[in-house]
Amino acid sequence: MLKLFAPRGFHARVGPAPFLTLATLSQAGASFVQQGIVVMGIFFASQYRLSLAEMGLVTTALSLGITSSMVVMGAVADRVGPRRLLFYGTIGMSLLSLALLRQSQFSALLLILFSLGVMLAAAPAAGTKAVFTAFRDGPRGMVMGIRQTGVPLGALLAASLLPRLAGGSHGLRPTFWLFAVELLFLGWAFSGVMQSGAAASASHRPHLSLSVVGRIWRPALVSSLLVSGQYLVLGFSLADLRQTHGIGLATGGLILAMAQLGGGVGRVLSGLVSDRLGGRRPPVIVGCAFIGATMALVVAIMPTRVSVVWLAMVWFFLGLGAVGWNALTITWAGESVPPQHSGFAMSAVGTSAFLGSAVFPPLFGALIDATHQFNLGWALLGIFLAAVGVMTWRFGRTAAKMSQA
């Protein structure tokens, strides 16, 4: 641990600890906005007089913007360097957040939210590339995991702060100002400690080729499938806790927060373990998949009357497995390609996760609507995660053979 944060061989304008702190806070700031839009859906519905379907479009517009631009932002990070990308991208995010202040038409709101999503993709693209590059002379699994804890951290802050802020007499206006200020401050603070210049010497930068795509499709596929557990836990836990176990929303929120905490712990621990295994990411991803599968099956067979403490413990370990794998697939992809293309590779995996997150929740919801049985849904999720774990194990063996060839 101490060796990991030693300044020798580290490539940034500050030491490893403050660099990683700013990287995590920058990601948390972007997640605060992304997750905050979801949290504030009901306030958008009230201010713009939206139906439930239109309220769903608020979240969809932002997510589509992120999904459509993330790979492009990763390629830009490779070409111009993450410092320039985040510096100018942060300006765009902040200006678009302020543009929300002046919109009274729903169609214009959706257009700005889509554009905001496009620019928000610069934060994870630049952040993963910067951390991946700064720690290039040492193990990167744990530090990438620490940076990725910014995602659940931002979600927790959004859920805790924004409903109170948006529920005040000024409506959504203070929230949009907060978005603009925190994005600008955290983005510029992080970009200021990155090394200047492009990520690699431009004269020797090869073009993207099929071989690069061939090296990243495995972590991308694994990410798109494992994200089922992450988003089903986040999206359906409250409904299950209320319907099956009779837990109120306030207590259910605390139990769901334990899953978020477990996911953050899992991202750090899985990175540490994979570093101790010599940088072998797939076996640890398999471990996360089987932990998530086991806990999903535990949720499926739990009796109706269970203590809150037991539920909190179960959801903590459910989050540890179902959410803790995320940073490893990103690192696996970045390490599978030449350094000049690591930004593209990691952003491609991020895009695949967003695509998966758009597919699985509606399918799970349709299953619950048809059967009225959450237990069946959790059981099928457990079986699915276990199958993805087996597939990942085979992918890992194939990757090991390719590296030895």
Short mmCIF file of C-alpha atoms in Angstrom, two decimals:
data_model
loop_
_atom_site.label_atom_id
_atom_site.label_comp_id
_atom_site.label_asym_id
_atom_site.label_seq_id
_atom_site.Cartn_x
_atom_site.Cartn_y
_atom_site.Cartn_z
CA MET A 1 0.00 0.00 0.00
CA LEU A 2 2.74 2.44 0.96
CA LYS A 3 4.79 1.42 -2.05
CA LEU A 4 1.78 2.06 -4.28
CA PHE A 5 1.64 5.71 -3.19
CA ALA A 6 5.38 6.32 -3.29
CA PRO A 7 6.19 9.35 -5.51
CA ARG A 8 9.04 7.61 -7.34
CA GLY A 9 8.00 6.60 -10.86
CA PHE A 10 4.72 8.50 -10.62
CA HIS A 11 3.80 10.77 -13.54
CA ALA A 12 1.84 13.86 -12.47
CA ARG A 13 2.35 17.36 -11.09
CA VAL A 14 1.54 16.26 -7.53
CA GLY A 15 2.02 13.11 -5.50
CA PRO A 16 -0.06 9.94 -5.94
CA ALA A 17 -2.37 10.53 -2.96
CA PRO A 18 -3.59 14.06 -3.84
CA PHE A 19 -3.75 13.11 -7.54
CA LEU A 20 -5.97 10.11 -6.82
CA THR A 21 -8.10 12.15 -4.43
CA LEU A 22 -8.79 14.76 -7.11
CA ALA A 23 -9.43 12.01 -9.69
CA THR A 24 -12.03 10.44 -7.41
CA LEU A 25 -13.67 13.79 -6.62
CA SER A 26 -13.81 14.71 -10.31
CA GLN A 27 -15.61 11.44 -11.09
CA ALA A 28 -17.89 11.98 -8.09
CA GLY A 29 -18.75 15.45 -9.43
CA ALA A 30 -19.78 14.05 -12.81
CA SER A 31 -21.72 11.21 -11.15
CA PHE A 32 -23.41 13.78 -8.89
CA VAL A 33 -24.89 15.42 -11.99
CA GLN A 34 -25.68 12.21 -13.87
CA GLN A 35 -27.33 10.49 -10.91
CA GLY A 36 -28.77 13.78 -9.71
CA ILE A 37 -30.86 14.15 -12.87
CA VAL A 38 -32.34 10.72 -12.10
CA VAL A 39 -33.00 11.59 -8.45
CA MET A 40 -34.73 14.84 -9.43
CA GLY A 41 -37.05 13.30 -12.01
CA ILE A 42 -40.11 14.04 -9.89
CA PHE A 43 -39.07 17.71 -9.59
CA PHE A 44 -38.66 18.00 -13.37
CA ALA A 45 -42.13 16.49 -13.71
CA SER A 46 -43.56 19.10 -11.37
CA GLN A 47 -41.82 22.11 -12.90
CA TYR A 48 -42.48 21.18 -16.53
CA ARG A 49 -45.83 19.41 -15.91
CA LEU A 50 -44.67 16.09 -17.32
CA SER A 51 -46.29 12.69 -17.50
CA LEU A 52 -44.40 9.69 -16.14
CA ALA A 53 -43.34 8.74 -19.67
CA GLU A 54 -42.01 12.24 -20.30
CA MET A 55 -40.26 12.16 -16.93
CA GLY A 56 -38.46 9.02 -18.09
CA LEU A 57 -37.27 10.88 -21.18
CA VAL A 58 -35.38 13.30 -18.91
CA THR A 59 -33.10 10.49 -17.76
CA THR A 60 -32.99 8.89 -21.21
CA ALA A 61 -31.82 12.09 -22.92
CA LEU A 62 -28.85 12.44 -20.58
CA SER A 63 -27.91 8.75 -20.82
CA LEU A 64 -28.12 8.77 -24.62
CA GLY A 65 -25.78 11.74 -24.74
CA ILE A 66 -23.20 9.96 -22.57
CA THR A 67 -23.51 6.71 -24.50
CA SER A 68 -23.19 8.33 -27.91
CA SER A 69 -20.02 10.24 -27.09
CA MET A 70 -18.03 8.16 -24.60
CA VAL A 71 -15.98 6.24 -27.18
CA VAL A 72 -15.29 9.47 -29.07
CA MET A 73 -14.15 11.16 -25.86
CA GLY A 74 -11.82 8.24 -25.17
CA ALA A 75 -10.25 8.59 -28.61
CA VAL A 76 -9.88 12.34 -28.04
CA ALA A 77 -8.11 11.64 -24.73
CA ASP A 78 -5.68 9.42 -26.64
CA ARG A 79 -5.05 12.10 -29.26
CA VAL A 80 -4.82 15.36 -27.29
CA GLY A 81 -4.29 14.06 -23.77
CA PRO A 82 -6.72 13.88 -20.86
CA ARG A 83 -5.66 17.28 -19.45
CA ARG A 84 -6.87 19.32 -22.43
CA LEU A 85 -9.98 17.17 -22.83
CA LEU A 86 -11.08 17.66 -19.22
CA PHE A 87 -10.19 21.36 -19.13
CA TYR A 88 -12.30 22.29 -22.15
CA GLY A 89 -14.91 19.62 -21.53
CA THR A 90 -15.51 21.04 -18.07
CA ILE A 91 -16.29 24.44 -19.58
CA GLY A 92 -18.89 22.83 -21.84
CA MET A 93 -20.48 20.92 -18.94
CA SER A 94 -20.75 24.04 -16.81
CA LEU A 95 -22.18 26.21 -19.57
CA LEU A 96 -24.80 23.59 -20.43
CA SER A 97 -25.75 23.29 -16.75
CA LEU A 98 -26.34 27.06 -16.71
CA ALA A 99 -28.32 26.81 -19.96
CA LEU A 100 -30.87 24.70 -18.08
CA LEU A 101 -31.75 27.83 -16.10
CA ARG A 102 -33.29 29.51 -19.15
CA GLN A 103 -35.35 26.68 -20.61
CA SER A 104 -39.14 26.64 -20.30
CA GLN A 105 -39.89 24.30 -23.22
CA PHE A 106 -39.67 20.55 -22.70
CA SER A 107 -38.18 19.87 -26.15
CA ALA A 108 -35.39 22.38 -25.53
CA LEU A 109 -34.79 20.82 -22.11
CA LEU A 110 -34.28 17.39 -23.67
CA LEU A 111 -31.85 18.81 -26.24
CA ILE A 112 -29.75 20.49 -23.55
CA LEU A 113 -29.78 17.37 -21.37
CA PHE A 114 -28.60 15.29 -24.34
CA SER A 115 -25.81 17.83 -25.00
CA LEU A 116 -24.90 17.84 -21.31
CA GLY A 117 -24.59 14.05 -21.45
CA VAL A 118 -22.31 14.34 -24.47
CA MET A 119 -19.98 16.65 -22.54
CA LEU A 120 -20.21 14.70 -19.26
CA ALA A 121 -18.60 11.74 -21.02
CA ALA A 122 -15.36 13.75 -21.03
CA ALA A 123 -15.01 13.29 -17.26
CA PRO A 124 -14.78 9.47 -17.15
CA ALA A 125 -12.84 9.34 -20.43
CA ALA A 126 -10.21 11.83 -19.25
CA GLY A 127 -10.18 10.51 -15.68
CA THR A 128 -9.58 6.86 -16.52
CA LYS A 129 -6.92 7.77 -19.07
CA ALA A 130 -5.15 10.13 -16.64
CA VAL A 131 -5.05 7.63 -13.75
CA PHE A 132 -4.12 4.76 -16.06
CA THR A 133 -1.22 6.80 -17.48
CA ALA A 134 0.01 8.34 -14.22
CA PHE A 135 0.36 4.91 -12.57
CA ARG A 136 1.78 3.22 -15.66
CA ASP A 137 4.97 2.09 -13.90
CA GLY A 138 3.16 0.19 -11.16
CA PRO A 139 0.05 -1.90 -10.40
CA ARG A 140 -3.10 -0.13 -11.48
CA GLY A 141 -5.99 -2.29 -10.36
CA MET A 142 -6.42 -0.78 -6.90
CA VAL A 143 -5.94 2.85 -7.96
CA MET A 144 -8.46 2.45 -10.78
CA GLY A 145 -10.84 0.93 -8.24
CA ILE A 146 -10.35 3.86 -5.88
CA ARG A 147 -11.09 6.31 -8.69
CA GLN A 148 -14.23 4.39 -9.65
CA THR A 149 -15.60 4.77 -6.11
CA GLY A 150 -16.43 8.31 -7.24
CA VAL A 151 -19.47 6.86 -9.05
CA PRO A 152 -21.30 5.53 -5.95
CA LEU A 153 -20.01 8.50 -3.93
CA GLY A 154 -21.61 10.95 -6.35
CA ALA A 155 -24.84 8.92 -6.32
CA LEU A 156 -24.98 8.97 -2.52
CA LEU A 157 -24.41 12.72 -2.37
CA ALA A 158 -27.06 13.33 -5.02
CA ALA A 159 -29.65 11.22 -3.20
CA SER A 160 -28.83 12.92 0.10
CA LEU A 161 -28.66 16.58 -0.94
CA LEU A 162 -30.58 17.28 -4.10
CA PRO A 163 -34.17 16.47 -3.04
CA ARG A 164 -33.86 19.02 -0.22
CA LEU A 165 -32.26 21.60 -2.47
CA ALA A 166 -34.71 21.16 -5.36
CA GLY A 167 -37.68 21.05 -3.00
CA GLY A 168 -37.07 24.63 -1.81
CA SER A 169 -38.89 27.76 -2.86
CA HIS A 170 -36.52 28.39 -5.81
CA GLY A 171 -37.17 25.01 -7.45
CA LEU A 172 -34.45 23.56 -9.68
CA ARG A 173 -32.47 26.80 -10.17
CA PRO A 174 -30.09 26.35 -7.18
CA THR A 175 -29.41 22.79 -8.33
CA PHE A 176 -28.36 23.90 -11.82
CA TRP A 177 -26.05 26.53 -10.30
CA LEU A 178 -24.54 23.87 -8.02
CA PHE A 179 -23.98 21.59 -11.02
CA ALA A 180 -22.14 24.34 -12.93
CA VAL A 181 -19.93 25.39 -10.01
CA GLU A 182 -18.90 21.95 -8.77
CA LEU A 183 -18.22 20.65 -12.29
CA LEU A 184 -16.01 23.63 -13.07
CA PHE A 185 -14.14 23.58 -9.77
CA LEU A 186 -13.50 19.82 -9.58
CA GLY A 187 -12.77 19.42 -13.30
CA TRP A 188 -10.24 22.25 -13.41
CA ALA A 189 -8.65 21.16 -10.12
CA PHE A 190 -8.04 17.67 -11.47
CA SER A 191 -6.89 18.80 -14.93
CA GLY A 192 -4.45 21.17 -13.24
CA VAL A 193 -2.46 18.33 -11.66
CA MET A 194 -2.25 16.20 -14.81
CA GLN A 195 0.84 16.20 -16.98
CA SER A 196 0.51 18.54 -19.93
CA GLY A 197 0.69 17.44 -23.57
CA ALA A 198 -0.82 14.55 -25.48
CA ALA A 199 -0.86 11.09 -24.07
CA ALA A 200 1.79 9.85 -26.48
CA SER A 201 4.08 11.15 -29.14
CA ALA A 202 1.79 12.04 -32.04
CA SER A 203 4.27 11.04 -34.74
CA HIS A 204 4.29 7.43 -33.53
CA ARG A 205 0.60 7.05 -32.77
CA PRO A 206 -0.86 4.15 -34.79
CA HIS A 207 -4.35 4.21 -36.21
CA LEU A 208 -7.13 2.14 -34.71
CA SER A 209 -7.24 -1.31 -36.23
CA LEU A 210 -9.29 -4.47 -36.03
CA SER A 211 -6.63 -5.97 -33.78
CA VAL A 212 -7.35 -3.29 -31.17
CA VAL A 213 -11.08 -4.03 -31.32
CA GLY A 214 -10.31 -7.74 -31.15
CA ARG A 215 -8.50 -7.23 -27.86
CA ILE A 216 -11.28 -5.33 -26.10
CA TRP A 217 -14.47 -7.09 -27.13
CA ARG A 218 -14.17 -9.60 -24.28
CA PRO A 219 -14.03 -7.06 -21.40
CA ALA A 220 -16.67 -5.00 -23.22
CA LEU A 221 -19.03 -7.99 -23.45
CA VAL A 222 -18.42 -8.96 -19.82
CA SER A 223 -19.13 -5.38 -18.75
CA SER A 224 -22.37 -5.19 -20.73
CA LEU A 225 -23.61 -8.39 -19.05
CA LEU A 226 -22.41 -7.89 -15.48
CA VAL A 227 -23.96 -4.42 -15.38
CA SER A 228 -27.29 -6.24 -15.09
CA GLY A 229 -26.58 -6.90 -11.42
CA GLN A 230 -25.44 -3.35 -10.76
CA TYR A 231 -28.52 -1.64 -12.19
CA LEU A 232 -31.09 -4.19 -11.03
CA VAL A 233 -29.85 -3.84 -7.46
CA LEU A 234 -30.02 -0.05 -7.70
CA GLY A 235 -33.29 0.10 -9.57
CA PHE A 236 -35.43 -2.58 -7.89
CA SER A 237 -34.16 -3.00 -4.33
CA LEU A 238 -36.50 -0.41 -2.81
CA ALA A 239 -39.55 -1.91 -4.50
CA ASP A 240 -38.59 -5.44 -3.39
CA LEU A 241 -37.81 -4.40 0.18
CA ARG A 242 -41.17 -2.66 0.43
CA GLN A 243 -43.31 -5.31 -1.26
CA THR A 244 -41.63 -8.49 0.00
CA HIS A 245 -40.26 -7.49 3.39
CA GLY A 246 -42.52 -4.60 4.38
CA ILE A 247 -39.62 -2.14 4.70
CA GLY A 248 -40.42 1.58 4.51
CA LEU A 249 -38.75 3.84 1.98
CA ALA A 250 -36.54 5.60 4.53
CA THR A 251 -35.15 2.35 5.95
CA GLY A 252 -35.00 0.83 2.48
CA GLY A 253 -32.89 3.77 1.35
CA LEU A 254 -30.39 3.01 4.11
CA ILE A 255 -30.25 -0.65 3.07
CA LEU A 256 -29.72 0.39 -0.55
CA ALA A 257 -26.97 2.73 0.64
CA MET A 258 -25.25 -0.33 2.13
CA ALA A 259 -25.22 -1.86 -1.36
CA GLN A 260 -23.59 1.32 -2.67
CA LEU A 261 -21.04 1.15 0.14
CA GLY A 262 -20.38 -2.50 -0.65
CA GLY A 263 -19.88 -1.61 -4.30
CA GLY A 264 -17.30 1.03 -3.40
CA VAL A 265 -15.45 -1.35 -1.09
CA GLY A 266 -15.62 -4.07 -3.73
CA ARG A 267 -14.04 -1.85 -6.38
CA VAL A 268 -11.06 -1.12 -4.16
CA LEU A 269 -10.61 -4.67 -2.84
CA SER A 270 -11.00 -6.31 -6.24
CA GLY A 271 -8.35 -4.00 -7.65
CA LEU A 272 -6.01 -4.78 -4.76
CA VAL A 273 -6.48 -8.54 -5.14
CA SER A 274 -5.93 -8.42 -8.91
CA ASP A 275 -2.72 -6.44 -8.36
CA ARG A 276 -1.54 -9.12 -5.91
CA LEU A 277 -2.24 -11.70 -8.62
CA GLY A 278 0.20 -9.99 -10.93
CA GLY A 279 -2.37 -7.90 -12.80
CA ARG A 280 -4.66 -10.79 -13.71
CA ARG A 281 -8.07 -9.11 -13.85
CA PRO A 282 -10.45 -11.83 -15.19
CA PRO A 283 -10.12 -14.25 -12.21
CA VAL A 284 -11.09 -11.49 -9.78
CA ILE A 285 -13.99 -10.43 -12.01
CA VAL A 286 -15.11 -14.06 -11.84
CA GLY A 287 -14.98 -13.85 -8.06
CA CYS A 288 -17.15 -10.73 -8.06
CA ALA A 289 -19.63 -12.39 -10.41
CA PHE A 290 -19.98 -15.43 -8.15
CA ILE A 291 -20.32 -13.30 -5.00
CA GLY A 292 -23.06 -11.32 -6.73
CA ALA A 293 -24.71 -14.54 -7.95
CA THR A 294 -24.61 -16.12 -4.50
CA MET A 295 -26.08 -13.08 -2.79
CA ALA A 296 -28.80 -12.70 -5.44
CA LEU A 297 -29.81 -16.31 -4.72
CA VAL A 298 -29.75 -15.55 -0.98
CA VAL A 299 -32.14 -12.64 -1.60
CA ALA A 300 -34.35 -14.98 -3.62
CA ILE A 301 -34.73 -17.57 -0.85
CA MET A 302 -34.89 -15.24 2.17
CA PRO A 303 -38.04 -15.46 4.27
CA THR A 304 -40.41 -12.52 4.35
CA ARG A 305 -39.68 -11.51 7.93
CA VAL A 306 -36.00 -10.69 8.24
CA SER A 307 -34.28 -8.23 10.54
CA VAL A 308 -33.11 -4.92 9.09
CA VAL A 309 -29.55 -5.68 10.23
CA TRP A 310 -29.54 -8.94 8.27
CA LEU A 311 -30.97 -7.22 5.20
CA ALA A 312 -28.28 -4.54 5.40
CA MET A 313 -25.56 -7.20 5.56
CA VAL A 314 -27.00 -9.11 2.61
CA TRP A 315 -27.30 -5.98 0.48
CA PHE A 316 -23.75 -4.91 1.41
CA PHE A 317 -22.31 -8.14 0.01
CA LEU A 318 -24.75 -8.08 -2.89
CA GLY A 319 -23.36 -4.67 -3.82
CA LEU A 320 -19.79 -5.84 -3.24
CA GLY A 321 -20.19 -8.52 -5.89
CA ALA A 322 -22.72 -6.99 -8.26
CA VAL A 323 -21.04 -3.56 -8.37
CA GLY A 324 -17.43 -4.23 -7.35
CA TRP A 325 -16.25 -5.58 -10.71
CA ASN A 326 -16.62 -2.32 -12.65
CA ALA A 327 -13.11 -0.89 -12.43
CA LEU A 328 -11.52 -4.23 -13.33
CA THR A 329 -13.18 -4.52 -16.75
CA ILE A 330 -12.03 -0.98 -17.56
CA THR A 331 -8.46 -1.75 -16.45
CA TRP A 332 -8.50 -5.09 -18.28
CA ALA A 333 -9.41 -3.33 -21.52
CA GLY A 334 -6.81 -0.57 -21.08
CA GLU A 335 -4.05 -3.09 -20.44
CA SER A 336 -5.04 -5.22 -23.45
CA VAL A 337 -4.11 -2.60 -26.07
CA PRO A 338 -1.11 -0.38 -26.83
CA PRO A 339 -0.91 2.63 -24.45
CA GLN A 340 -1.80 4.97 -27.33
CA HIS A 341 -5.28 3.42 -27.49
CA SER A 342 -5.99 2.85 -23.80
CA GLY A 343 -8.42 5.78 -23.62
CA PHE A 344 -10.48 4.43 -26.51
CA ALA A 345 -10.46 0.91 -25.03
CA MET A 346 -11.59 1.97 -21.56
CA SER A 347 -14.28 4.26 -22.92
CA ALA A 348 -15.56 1.48 -25.17
CA VAL A 349 -16.06 -0.70 -22.09
CA GLY A 350 -17.84 2.18 -20.36
CA THR A 351 -20.15 2.53 -23.36
CA SER A 352 -20.94 -1.18 -23.32
CA ALA A 353 -21.93 -0.90 -19.66
CA PHE A 354 -24.30 1.97 -20.44
CA LEU A 355 -25.86 -0.07 -23.25
CA GLY A 356 -26.37 -3.00 -20.90
CA SER A 357 -27.91 -0.73 -18.29
CA ALA A 358 -30.54 0.30 -20.83
CA VAL A 359 -31.50 -3.31 -21.65
CA PHE A 360 -31.74 -5.24 -18.38
CA PRO A 361 -33.96 -3.07 -16.13
CA PRO A 362 -36.93 -3.09 -18.56
CA LEU A 363 -36.61 -6.88 -18.97
CA PHE A 364 -36.46 -7.41 -15.22
CA GLY A 365 -39.40 -5.08 -14.69
CA ALA A 366 -41.46 -6.91 -17.32
CA LEU A 367 -40.69 -10.22 -15.59
CA ILE A 368 -41.86 -8.88 -12.23
CA ASP A 369 -45.00 -7.39 -13.80
CA ALA A 370 -45.83 -10.75 -15.39
CA THR A 371 -45.08 -12.99 -12.38
CA HIS A 372 -45.48 -10.62 -9.40
CA GLN A 373 -42.54 -12.50 -7.90
CA PHE A 374 -39.34 -10.65 -7.04
CA ASN A 375 -37.87 -13.92 -5.75
CA LEU A 376 -37.98 -15.45 -9.23
CA GLY A 377 -36.29 -12.37 -10.68
CA TRP A 378 -33.45 -12.46 -8.14
CA ALA A 379 -32.98 -16.20 -8.69
CA LEU A 380 -32.69 -15.74 -12.45
CA LEU A 381 -30.24 -12.87 -11.88
CA GLY A 382 -28.11 -15.16 -9.70
CA ILE A 383 -28.04 -17.85 -12.38
CA PHE A 384 -27.25 -15.27 -15.05
CA LEU A 385 -24.34 -13.74 -13.07
CA ALA A 386 -22.92 -17.21 -12.44
CA ALA A 387 -23.06 -17.96 -16.17
CA VAL A 388 -21.27 -14.69 -16.95
CA GLY A 389 -18.66 -15.67 -14.37
CA VAL A 390 -18.03 -18.97 -16.16
CA MET A 391 -17.76 -17.14 -19.50
CA THR A 392 -15.30 -14.64 -17.99
CA TRP A 393 -13.16 -17.50 -16.66
CA ARG A 394 -12.91 -18.92 -20.16
CA PHE A 395 -12.08 -15.47 -21.54
CA GLY A 396 -9.33 -15.13 -18.96
CA ARG A 397 -7.77 -18.43 -19.97
CA THR A 398 -7.89 -17.39 -23.62
CA ALA A 399 -6.26 -14.06 -22.82
CA ALA A 400 -3.52 -15.79 -20.84
CA LYS A 401 -2.76 -18.09 -23.76
CA MET A 402 -2.62 -15.11 -26.15
CA SER A 403 -0.15 -13.27 -23.89
CA GLN A 404 2.10 -16.35 -23.74
CA ALA A 405 2.05 -16.85 -27.51
#
